[in-house]
Amino acid sequence: MALSSSETKDEDLEVGLIATCRICYQCDDEEDGDLISPCMCKGSQQFVHRSCLDHWRSIKEGFDFSHCTTCKAQFHLQVVELEENVWRKIKISLFIARDVIFALLVLQTVFGMLGGIAYLGDKHEYLRDLLKDYFYTIVIYYGIGVIVFFVLLGSMVFIVGYCLLDDNGRINCCAHCEMDPLLWFVVALLFCVVVLPGSFGIGCALQGAITLIQWITNRHNSILAKKELTKEYVVEDLHGCYTPAELDPEHMERLKALKLF
């Protein structure tokens, strides 16, 4: 006869082993729920909060969704039919908006810092006097910060792309770069001219922004989708008595297609 989860934990306490979650290292509480024993692990690794385990399954990739990362045992998964949750799409949109806004705030901070440096460097306020009839002071130095950022970005990408990579795409040291005087003149000209590095920097920034948004979208979509799957494929509590797990072939193929098995 299998012992209940509470009886198993009482026995652990009698032998001096306190049952704690192997992820958060906390005992039973109302917030995290009861401790379960879903695999072959023993001792301090035996118990885990269901909420902690489901969170772990949602953020890890592949095999960890359906197997224990420590003993490699397959979880006993109880399949629960769920209705389509429209809130997942809303959550994804909110998380994407949050991360994009954070990235924009960081970028605005960089613009402001560069503009502040330009303001401190313009001790005699030549730039302000030159453009004060057209723009407010804060707009002038903010615009300078934006221009300097894109010029620096374009210049750095050009230097890294040309000087650090050889014809085979391997990284070299800039000390070994050999360029003829004409090419040095071209490089110097690119540094001196604002339009070309600035335009190049804008292009790099746009490409980086697109890549970042795609990564954020895919990341949140993957995590939230797996959170929904943790509710559909619920890990059973085996009370310390593990037996080989079996899963319906249809659901197994589905998890394999999602690279979660």
CSV table of C-alpha atoms in Angstrom, one decimal:
chain,number,residue,atom,x,y,z
A,1,MET,CA,0.0,0.0,0.0
A,2,ALA,CA,1.5,3.4,-1.0
A,3,LEU,CA,2.0,5.9,1.7
A,4,SER,CA,0.4,9.3,1.3
A,5,SER,CA,2.5,12.4,0.7
A,6,SER,CA,2.0,13.6,4.3
A,7,GLU,CA,2.9,10.2,5.8
A,8,THR,CA,6.1,10.1,3.6
A,9,LYS,CA,7.1,13.6,4.8
A,10,ASP,CA,6.3,12.6,8.5
A,11,GLU,CA,8.7,9.7,8.2
A,12,ASP,CA,11.4,12.0,6.8
A,13,LEU,CA,11.0,14.3,9.7
A,14,GLU,CA,11.4,11.3,12.1
A,15,VAL,CA,14.7,10.4,10.6
A,16,GLY,CA,15.9,14.0,10.7
A,17,LEU,CA,15.3,14.9,7.1
A,18,ILE,CA,13.1,18.0,6.6
A,19,ALA,CA,11.2,17.8,3.3
A,20,THR,CA,12.0,20.9,1.3
A,21,CYS,CA,11.6,21.9,-2.3
A,22,ARG,CA,14.7,21.2,-4.3
A,23,ILE,CA,14.2,24.4,-6.4
A,24,CYS,CA,13.2,27.1,-3.8
A,25,TYR,CA,14.5,25.2,-0.7
A,26,GLN,CA,11.2,26.1,1.2
A,27,CYS,CA,8.9,23.7,3.0
A,28,ASP,CA,5.1,23.4,2.4
A,29,ASP,CA,3.2,26.7,2.4
A,30,GLU,CA,-0.1,27.9,1.1
A,31,GLU,CA,1.4,30.1,-1.6
A,32,ASP,CA,3.6,27.5,-3.3
A,33,GLY,CA,1.3,24.5,-2.6
A,34,ASP,CA,2.1,21.0,-1.4
A,35,LEU,CA,5.4,19.2,-2.1
A,36,ILE,CA,5.2,16.4,-4.5
A,37,SER,CA,7.6,13.5,-5.3
A,38,PRO,CA,7.4,13.1,-9.1
A,39,CYS,CA,10.5,11.0,-10.0
A,40,MET,CA,13.2,8.6,-8.7
A,41,CYS,CA,15.2,11.2,-6.8
A,42,LYS,CA,15.7,10.6,-3.1
A,43,GLY,CA,16.9,12.6,-0.1
A,44,SER,CA,17.0,16.4,-0.4
A,45,GLN,CA,16.2,16.1,-4.2
A,46,GLN,CA,13.0,14.1,-3.7
A,47,PHE,CA,10.4,16.8,-3.2
A,48,VAL,CA,9.5,19.9,-5.2
A,49,HIS,CA,6.6,22.3,-5.2
A,50,ARG,CA,4.3,21.8,-8.1
A,51,SER,CA,4.3,25.5,-8.9
A,52,CYS,CA,8.2,25.6,-8.8
A,53,LEU,CA,8.3,22.5,-11.1
A,54,ASP,CA,5.8,23.9,-13.6
A,55,HIS,CA,7.8,27.2,-13.7
A,56,TRP,CA,11.0,25.2,-14.3
A,57,ARG,CA,9.3,23.2,-17.1
A,58,SER,CA,8.1,26.4,-18.8
A,59,ILE,CA,11.5,28.1,-18.9
A,60,LYS,CA,13.7,25.2,-19.7
A,61,GLU,CA,14.1,23.8,-23.2
A,62,GLY,CA,13.3,20.3,-24.6
A,63,PHE,CA,13.8,17.2,-22.5
A,64,ASP,CA,13.3,19.0,-19.2
A,65,PHE,CA,9.6,19.5,-19.8
A,66,SER,CA,8.7,15.9,-19.5
A,67,HIS,CA,11.7,14.5,-17.6
A,68,CYS,CA,13.6,15.1,-14.3
A,69,THR,CA,16.8,16.9,-15.0
A,70,THR,CA,18.6,15.1,-12.1
A,71,CYS,CA,17.6,11.4,-12.4
A,72,LYS,CA,16.4,11.6,-16.0
A,73,ALA,CA,13.2,9.8,-15.1
A,74,GLN,CA,10.1,10.5,-17.2
A,75,PHE,CA,7.3,12.2,-15.4
A,76,HIS,CA,3.9,10.6,-15.1
A,77,LEU,CA,1.9,13.1,-17.1
A,78,GLN,CA,-1.9,13.4,-16.6
A,79,VAL,CA,-3.5,14.8,-19.7
A,80,VAL,CA,-6.1,17.5,-19.0
A,81,GLU,CA,-8.3,18.9,-21.8
A,82,LEU,CA,-8.2,22.7,-21.8
A,83,GLU,CA,-10.2,25.3,-23.7
A,84,GLU,CA,-8.3,27.8,-25.8
A,85,ASN,CA,-7.1,30.6,-23.6
A,86,VAL,CA,-7.4,34.0,-25.3
A,87,TRP,CA,-5.6,35.7,-22.4
A,88,ARG,CA,-2.3,34.1,-23.6
A,89,LYS,CA,-2.2,36.4,-26.6
A,90,ILE,CA,-3.0,39.4,-24.5
A,91,LYS,CA,-0.2,38.4,-22.0
A,92,ILE,CA,2.3,38.0,-24.9
A,93,SER,CA,1.4,41.5,-26.2
A,94,LEU,CA,1.7,43.0,-22.7
A,95,PHE,CA,5.1,41.4,-22.1
A,96,ILE,CA,6.4,42.4,-25.5
A,97,ALA,CA,5.2,46.0,-24.9
A,98,ARG,CA,6.9,46.0,-21.5
A,99,ASP,CA,10.3,44.8,-22.8
A,100,VAL,CA,10.2,47.2,-25.8
A,101,ILE,CA,9.4,50.2,-23.6
A,102,PHE,CA,12.3,49.2,-21.3
A,103,ALA,CA,14.7,49.0,-24.3
A,104,LEU,CA,13.4,52.4,-25.5
A,105,LEU,CA,14.0,53.9,-22.1
A,106,VAL,CA,17.6,52.6,-22.1
A,107,LEU,CA,18.1,54.1,-25.5
A,108,GLN,CA,16.7,57.4,-24.4
A,109,THR,CA,19.0,57.4,-21.4
A,110,VAL,CA,22.0,56.9,-23.7
A,111,PHE,CA,20.8,59.8,-25.9
A,112,GLY,CA,20.5,62.0,-22.9
A,113,MET,CA,23.9,61.1,-21.5
A,114,LEU,CA,25.6,61.9,-24.9
A,115,GLY,CA,23.6,65.1,-25.1
A,116,GLY,CA,24.7,66.0,-21.6
A,117,ILE,CA,28.3,65.4,-22.5
A,118,ALA,CA,27.9,67.7,-25.5
A,119,TYR,CA,26.3,70.3,-23.2
A,120,LEU,CA,29.2,70.1,-20.8
A,121,GLY,CA,31.7,70.3,-23.6
A,122,ASP,CA,30.0,73.3,-25.2
A,123,LYS,CA,31.2,75.7,-22.4
A,124,HIS,CA,30.8,78.8,-24.5
A,125,GLU,CA,27.4,77.7,-25.8
A,126,TYR,CA,28.3,78.0,-29.5
A,127,LEU,CA,25.9,75.3,-30.5
A,128,ARG,CA,23.0,76.8,-28.6
A,129,ASP,CA,23.6,80.3,-29.9
A,130,LEU,CA,23.9,78.9,-33.5
A,131,LEU,CA,20.5,77.1,-33.3
A,132,LYS,CA,18.6,78.9,-30.6
A,133,ASP,CA,16.4,80.6,-33.1
A,134,TYR,CA,15.1,77.3,-34.4
A,135,PHE,CA,15.1,74.9,-31.4
A,136,TYR,CA,14.9,74.8,-27.6
A,137,THR,CA,18.2,74.2,-25.8
A,138,ILE,CA,17.2,70.7,-24.6
A,139,VAL,CA,16.2,69.7,-28.2
A,140,ILE,CA,19.5,70.9,-29.6
A,141,TYR,CA,21.6,68.9,-27.2
A,142,TYR,CA,19.3,65.9,-27.4
A,143,GLY,CA,19.6,65.9,-31.2
A,144,ILE,CA,23.4,66.1,-30.9
A,145,GLY,CA,23.2,63.0,-28.6
A,146,VAL,CA,21.2,61.1,-31.2
A,147,ILE,CA,23.5,62.0,-34.0
A,148,VAL,CA,26.6,61.1,-32.0
A,149,PHE,CA,25.1,57.8,-31.0
A,150,PHE,CA,24.4,56.7,-34.6
A,151,VAL,CA,27.8,58.0,-35.8
A,152,LEU,CA,29.6,56.0,-33.1
A,153,LEU,CA,27.5,52.9,-33.7
A,154,GLY,CA,28.1,53.0,-37.5
A,155,SER,CA,31.9,53.7,-37.0
A,156,MET,CA,32.3,50.9,-34.5
A,157,VAL,CA,30.4,48.4,-36.7
A,158,PHE,CA,32.6,49.3,-39.6
A,159,ILE,CA,35.8,49.0,-37.7
A,160,VAL,CA,34.8,45.6,-36.2
A,161,GLY,CA,33.6,44.3,-39.5
A,162,TYR,CA,36.7,45.3,-41.4
A,163,CYS,CA,39.6,45.1,-39.0
A,164,LEU,CA,38.6,42.1,-36.8
A,165,LEU,CA,37.4,39.7,-39.5
A,166,ASP,CA,39.6,38.4,-42.3
A,167,ASP,CA,38.4,36.9,-45.6
A,168,ASN,CA,37.5,33.6,-43.9
A,169,GLY,CA,35.4,35.2,-41.2
A,170,ARG,CA,38.0,34.6,-38.5
A,171,ILE,CA,38.9,37.1,-35.8
A,172,ASN,CA,42.2,38.8,-36.2
A,173,CYS,CA,44.0,41.5,-34.1
A,174,CYS,CA,43.8,45.0,-35.4
A,175,ALA,CA,47.6,45.3,-34.8
A,176,HIS,CA,48.1,43.1,-37.8
A,177,CYS,CA,45.8,45.0,-40.2
A,178,GLU,CA,47.6,46.2,-43.3
A,179,MET,CA,45.8,48.8,-45.3
A,180,ASP,CA,47.3,51.0,-48.0
A,181,PRO,CA,47.4,54.8,-47.5
A,182,LEU,CA,44.4,55.4,-49.8
A,183,LEU,CA,42.2,53.0,-47.7
A,184,TRP,CA,43.4,54.8,-44.5
A,185,PHE,CA,42.3,58.0,-46.1
A,186,VAL,CA,38.9,56.5,-46.9
A,187,VAL,CA,38.5,55.3,-43.3
A,188,ALA,CA,39.5,58.7,-41.9
A,189,LEU,CA,37.0,60.4,-44.3
A,190,LEU,CA,34.3,58.1,-43.0
A,191,PHE,CA,35.1,59.2,-39.4
A,192,CYS,CA,35.1,62.9,-40.5
A,193,VAL,CA,31.8,62.8,-42.4
A,194,VAL,CA,28.8,62.6,-40.3
A,195,VAL,CA,26.2,61.5,-42.9
A,196,LEU,CA,27.7,58.1,-43.9
A,197,PRO,CA,28.5,56.8,-40.4
A,198,GLY,CA,25.2,58.2,-39.1
A,199,SER,CA,23.2,56.5,-41.9
A,200,PHE,CA,25.1,53.3,-41.4
A,201,GLY,CA,24.4,53.5,-37.6
A,202,ILE,CA,20.7,54.1,-38.2
A,203,GLY,CA,20.6,51.0,-40.4
A,204,CYS,CA,22.4,48.9,-37.8
A,205,ALA,CA,20.0,50.2,-35.1
A,206,LEU,CA,16.9,49.4,-37.1
A,207,GLN,CA,18.3,45.9,-37.8
A,208,GLY,CA,19.1,45.4,-34.1
A,209,ALA,CA,15.7,46.7,-33.1
A,210,ILE,CA,13.9,44.2,-35.5
A,211,THR,CA,16.1,41.4,-34.2
A,212,LEU,CA,15.4,42.3,-30.6
A,213,ILE,CA,11.7,42.5,-31.1
A,214,GLN,CA,11.6,39.1,-32.8
A,215,TRP,CA,13.7,37.6,-30.0
A,216,ILE,CA,11.4,39.1,-27.4
A,217,THR,CA,8.3,37.9,-29.2
A,218,ASN,CA,9.6,34.3,-29.7
A,219,ARG,CA,10.9,34.2,-26.1
A,220,HIS,CA,7.6,35.2,-24.5
A,221,ASN,CA,5.5,33.1,-26.9
A,222,SER,CA,7.6,30.0,-26.1
A,223,ILE,CA,7.4,30.5,-22.3
A,224,LEU,CA,3.7,31.3,-22.2
A,225,ALA,CA,2.9,28.4,-24.5
A,226,LYS,CA,4.8,26.0,-22.3
A,227,LYS,CA,3.1,27.4,-19.2
A,228,GLU,CA,-0.2,26.5,-20.8
A,229,LEU,CA,1.2,23.0,-21.6
A,230,THR,CA,2.1,22.5,-18.0
A,231,LYS,CA,-1.6,22.9,-17.2
A,232,GLU,CA,-2.5,20.5,-19.9
A,233,TYR,CA,0.2,17.9,-19.0
A,234,VAL,CA,0.1,17.8,-15.2
A,235,VAL,CA,2.9,16.0,-13.4
A,236,GLU,CA,1.5,13.4,-11.0
A,237,ASP,CA,2.6,13.0,-7.4
A,238,LEU,CA,4.0,9.4,-7.0
A,239,HIS,CA,4.6,9.7,-3.2
A,240,GLY,CA,8.1,8.3,-3.5
A,241,CYS,CA,7.1,5.1,-5.3
A,242,TYR,CA,8.3,5.6,-8.9
A,243,THR,CA,7.2,3.3,-11.6
A,244,PRO,CA,8.1,3.5,-15.4
A,245,ALA,CA,5.9,6.2,-17.0
A,246,GLU,CA,3.7,5.6,-20.0
A,247,LEU,CA,2.2,8.3,-22.2
A,248,ASP,CA,-0.4,7.9,-24.9
A,249,PRO,CA,1.5,7.7,-28.3
A,250,GLU,CA,-0.6,10.6,-29.7
A,251,HIS,CA,0.5,13.0,-26.9
A,252,MET,CA,4.0,11.7,-27.0
A,253,GLU,CA,4.3,12.5,-30.7
A,254,ARG,CA,2.9,15.9,-30.0
A,255,LEU,CA,5.5,16.7,-27.4
A,256,LYS,CA,8.2,15.3,-29.6
A,257,ALA,CA,7.0,17.6,-32.4
A,258,LEU,CA,7.3,20.5,-30.0
A,259,LYS,CA,10.8,19.2,-28.9
A,260,LEU,CA,9.6,18.8,-25.3
A,261,PHE,CA,10.1,15.0,-25.0
